[in-house]
mmCIF file of C-alpha atoms in Angstrom:
data_model
loop_
_atom_site.group_PDB
_atom_site.id
_atom_site.type_symbol
_atom_site.label_atom_id
_atom_site.label_comp_id
_atom_site.label_asym_id
_atom_site.label_seq_id
_atom_site.Cartn_x
_atom_site.Cartn_y
_atom_site.Cartn_z
ATOM 1 C CA MET A 1 -18.185 -28.978 -16.899
ATOM 2 C CA THR A 2 -14.414 -27.956 -17.303
ATOM 3 C CA PHE A 3 -12.683 -25.776 -14.755
ATOM 4 C CA LYS A 4 -12.125 -23.056 -17.471
ATOM 5 C CA HIS A 5 -16.169 -22.988 -18.069
ATOM 6 C CA LYS A 6 -16.695 -22.731 -14.310
ATOM 7 C CA LEU A 7 -14.318 -19.972 -13.956
ATOM 8 C CA SER A 8 -15.774 -17.833 -16.687
ATOM 9 C CA ARG A 9 -19.322 -18.406 -15.324
ATOM 10 C CA ARG A 10 -18.150 -17.274 -11.801
ATOM 11 C CA LEU A 11 -16.309 -14.333 -13.255
ATOM 12 C CA ALA A 12 -19.360 -13.277 -15.323
ATOM 13 C CA ALA A 13 -21.709 -13.571 -12.258
ATOM 14 C CA MET A 14 -19.364 -11.367 -10.083
ATOM 15 C CA PRO A 15 -21.016 -7.949 -9.339
ATOM 16 C CA ILE A 16 -19.279 -5.148 -11.224
ATOM 17 C CA GLY A 17 -19.525 -2.961 -8.176
ATOM 18 C CA LEU A 18 -17.455 -5.256 -6.249
ATOM 19 C CA LEU A 19 -14.794 -5.408 -8.818
ATOM 20 C CA VAL A 20 -14.627 -1.780 -9.104
ATOM 21 C CA GLY A 21 -14.326 -1.355 -5.356
ATOM 22 C CA VAL A 22 -11.475 -3.876 -5.076
ATOM 23 C CA LEU A 23 -9.653 -1.900 -7.852
ATOM 24 C CA ALA A 24 -10.244 1.346 -6.249
ATOM 25 C CA LEU A 25 -8.689 -0.008 -2.928
ATOM 26 C CA GLY A 26 -5.261 -0.314 -4.574
ATOM 27 C CA ALA A 27 -5.395 2.892 -6.408
ATOM 28 C CA CYS A 28 -2.970 5.780 -5.704
ATOM 29 C CA ASP A 29 -1.438 8.707 -7.540
ATOM 30 C CA ALA A 30 1.830 6.991 -7.853
ATOM 31 C CA ALA A 31 0.443 3.788 -9.589
ATOM 32 C CA PRO A 32 1.832 3.089 -13.077
ATOM 33 C CA THR A 33 -0.642 2.563 -15.879
ATOM 34 C CA GLU A 34 1.798 0.484 -17.763
ATOM 35 C CA PRO A 35 3.964 -2.330 -16.531
ATOM 36 C CA ASN A 36 7.312 -0.833 -17.712
ATOM 37 C CA GLU A 37 6.353 2.807 -16.798
ATOM 38 C CA LEU A 38 8.532 4.825 -14.288
ATOM 39 C CA ILE A 39 6.888 5.507 -10.922
ATOM 40 C CA THR A 40 6.866 8.915 -10.142
ATOM 41 C CA ASN A 41 5.833 11.017 -7.109
ATOM 42 C CA ALA A 42 2.749 13.340 -7.353
ATOM 43 C CA ASP A 43 4.873 16.191 -8.433
ATOM 44 C CA GLY A 44 6.277 14.267 -11.437
ATOM 45 C CA SER A 45 9.881 13.645 -9.934
ATOM 46 C CA ALA A 46 11.223 10.145 -10.064
ATOM 47 C CA VAL A 47 11.033 8.128 -6.867
ATOM 48 C CA THR A 48 14.601 7.805 -5.303
ATOM 49 C CA ALA A 49 16.161 4.454 -4.352
ATOM 50 C CA LEU A 50 16.060 3.340 -0.895
ATOM 51 C CA PRO A 51 19.637 4.268 0.921
ATOM 52 C CA ALA A 52 21.039 1.876 3.681
ATOM 53 C CA ASN A 53 20.566 4.679 6.238
ATOM 54 C CA THR A 54 16.920 5.242 5.802
ATOM 55 C CA ALA A 55 15.084 5.754 9.279
ATOM 56 C CA GLY A 56 12.059 4.082 10.569
ATOM 57 C CA GLY A 57 9.012 6.082 9.629
ATOM 58 C CA THR A 58 10.085 6.833 6.078
ATOM 59 C CA ARG A 59 7.129 6.651 3.514
ATOM 60 C CA VAL A 60 8.087 4.133 0.728
ATOM 61 C CA ILE A 61 6.468 2.824 -2.608
ATOM 62 C CA VAL A 62 6.677 -0.425 -4.260
ATOM 63 C CA LEU A 63 8.856 0.083 -7.556
ATOM 64 C CA SER A 64 8.274 -3.598 -9.040
ATOM 65 C CA ARG A 65 6.083 -6.451 -7.656
ATOM 66 C CA ALA A 66 7.424 -7.366 -4.450
ATOM 67 C CA LYS A 67 7.281 -10.544 -2.507
ATOM 68 C CA VAL A 68 6.430 -10.001 1.172
ATOM 69 C CA TYR A 69 8.164 -12.243 3.371
ATOM 70 C CA SER A 70 7.074 -13.348 6.864
ATOM 71 C CA TYR A 71 10.434 -12.662 8.638
ATOM 72 C CA ALA A 72 13.823 -11.129 7.565
ATOM 73 C CA SER A 73 15.137 -13.879 5.212
ATOM 74 C CA LEU A 74 14.753 -14.814 1.453
ATOM 75 C CA ARG A 75 14.080 -18.244 2.481
ATOM 76 C CA ALA A 76 11.140 -17.278 4.879
ATOM 77 C CA PRO A 77 7.677 -18.153 3.964
ATOM 78 C CA LEU A 78 5.777 -15.523 1.878
ATOM 79 C CA ASN A 79 2.803 -13.638 3.306
ATOM 80 C CA ALA A 80 1.913 -12.656 -0.458
ATOM 81 C CA SER A 81 2.966 -9.824 -2.767
ATOM 82 C CA GLN A 82 2.571 -6.168 -3.179
ATOM 83 C CA TRP A 83 2.076 -4.721 -6.648
ATOM 84 C CA PRO A 84 3.942 -1.276 -8.006
ATOM 85 C CA GLY A 85 2.501 1.638 -6.550
ATOM 86 C CA ALA A 86 1.579 0.266 -2.945
ATOM 87 C CA ILE A 87 2.455 2.482 -0.117
ATOM 88 C CA GLY A 88 3.953 1.879 3.299
ATOM 89 C CA THR A 89 6.000 2.752 5.941
ATOM 90 C CA ILE A 90 9.504 1.498 7.012
ATOM 91 C CA VAL A 91 9.212 -0.151 10.513
ATOM 92 C CA ALA A 92 12.558 -2.051 10.685
ATOM 93 C CA GLY A 93 15.759 -2.674 8.768
ATOM 94 C CA PRO A 94 17.895 -3.045 6.766
ATOM 95 C CA THR A 95 18.917 -6.560 7.472
ATOM 96 C CA ALA A 96 22.652 -7.275 7.139
ATOM 97 C CA VAL A 97 23.862 -8.454 3.776
ATOM 98 C CA THR A 98 25.810 -11.757 3.944
ATOM 99 C CA SER A 99 26.769 -14.256 1.246
ATOM 100 C CA ARG A 100 23.499 -16.400 2.245
ATOM 101 C CA GLU A 101 21.239 -13.052 2.018
ATOM 102 C CA PRO A 102 22.778 -10.918 -0.678
ATOM 103 C CA ILE A 103 19.971 -8.424 -0.540
ATOM 104 C CA ALA A 104 18.950 -6.447 2.183
ATOM 105 C CA LEU A 105 15.225 -6.614 3.613
ATOM 106 C CA TRP A 106 13.059 -3.910 5.180
ATOM 107 C CA ARG A 107 10.092 -4.528 7.275
ATOM 108 C CA VAL A 108 7.184 -2.378 5.873
ATOM 109 C CA ASP A 109 3.732 -1.468 7.270
ATOM 110 C CA PHE A 110 1.791 -1.283 3.981
ATOM 111 C CA THR A 111 -1.476 0.689 3.779
ATOM 112 C CA THR A 112 -2.916 -2.403 2.260
ATOM 113 C CA HIS A 113 -2.008 -5.906 3.631
ATOM 114 C CA PRO A 114 0.031 -7.856 3.649
ATOM 115 C CA ASP A 115 2.823 -6.405 5.747
ATOM 116 C CA GLY A 116 6.224 -7.961 6.277
ATOM 117 C CA TRP A 117 9.678 -8.073 4.874
ATOM 118 C CA VAL A 118 10.534 -6.654 1.547
ATOM 119 C CA ARG A 119 13.572 -6.694 -0.692
ATOM 120 C CA GLY A 120 15.253 -3.169 -0.553
ATOM 121 C CA ASP A 121 15.864 -2.956 -4.317
ATOM 122 C CA GLN A 122 12.036 -3.127 -4.811
ATOM 123 C CA ILE A 123 11.030 -0.145 -2.898
ATOM 124 C CA GLY A 124 11.792 3.569 -3.096
ATOM 125 C CA ILE A 125 11.410 6.628 -0.923
ATOM 126 C CA LEU A 126 8.202 8.384 -1.354
ATOM 127 C CA ALA A 127 8.258 12.210 -1.459
ATOM 128 C CA PRO A 128 6.211 13.996 1.122
#
């Protein structure tokens, strides 16, 4: 039996309730429906970019698929990824921008795991 056949049998046997439940966990009002759709706040306003002077405790939203690093370096091991629309809170950052690390990283505590360090250009401030 080929891998493709085994995978299709396993997916077909998966309870639909489990699949719906998993999808519902990641849902939020700000999540885009299309890959290129602009992420907006609940009031319809555009999400603003993350300025360098953003304070800890600020609520943020992922704008594009974001790699989540285990420590503050683009060379760090990956914890996993967060998808557009994922919501979190700034815990620390930004890291210093250097020639070795040309993009600032922020430590984000996401409502859904994994938590970790994310590139600043992949998150924006979520309106209250």
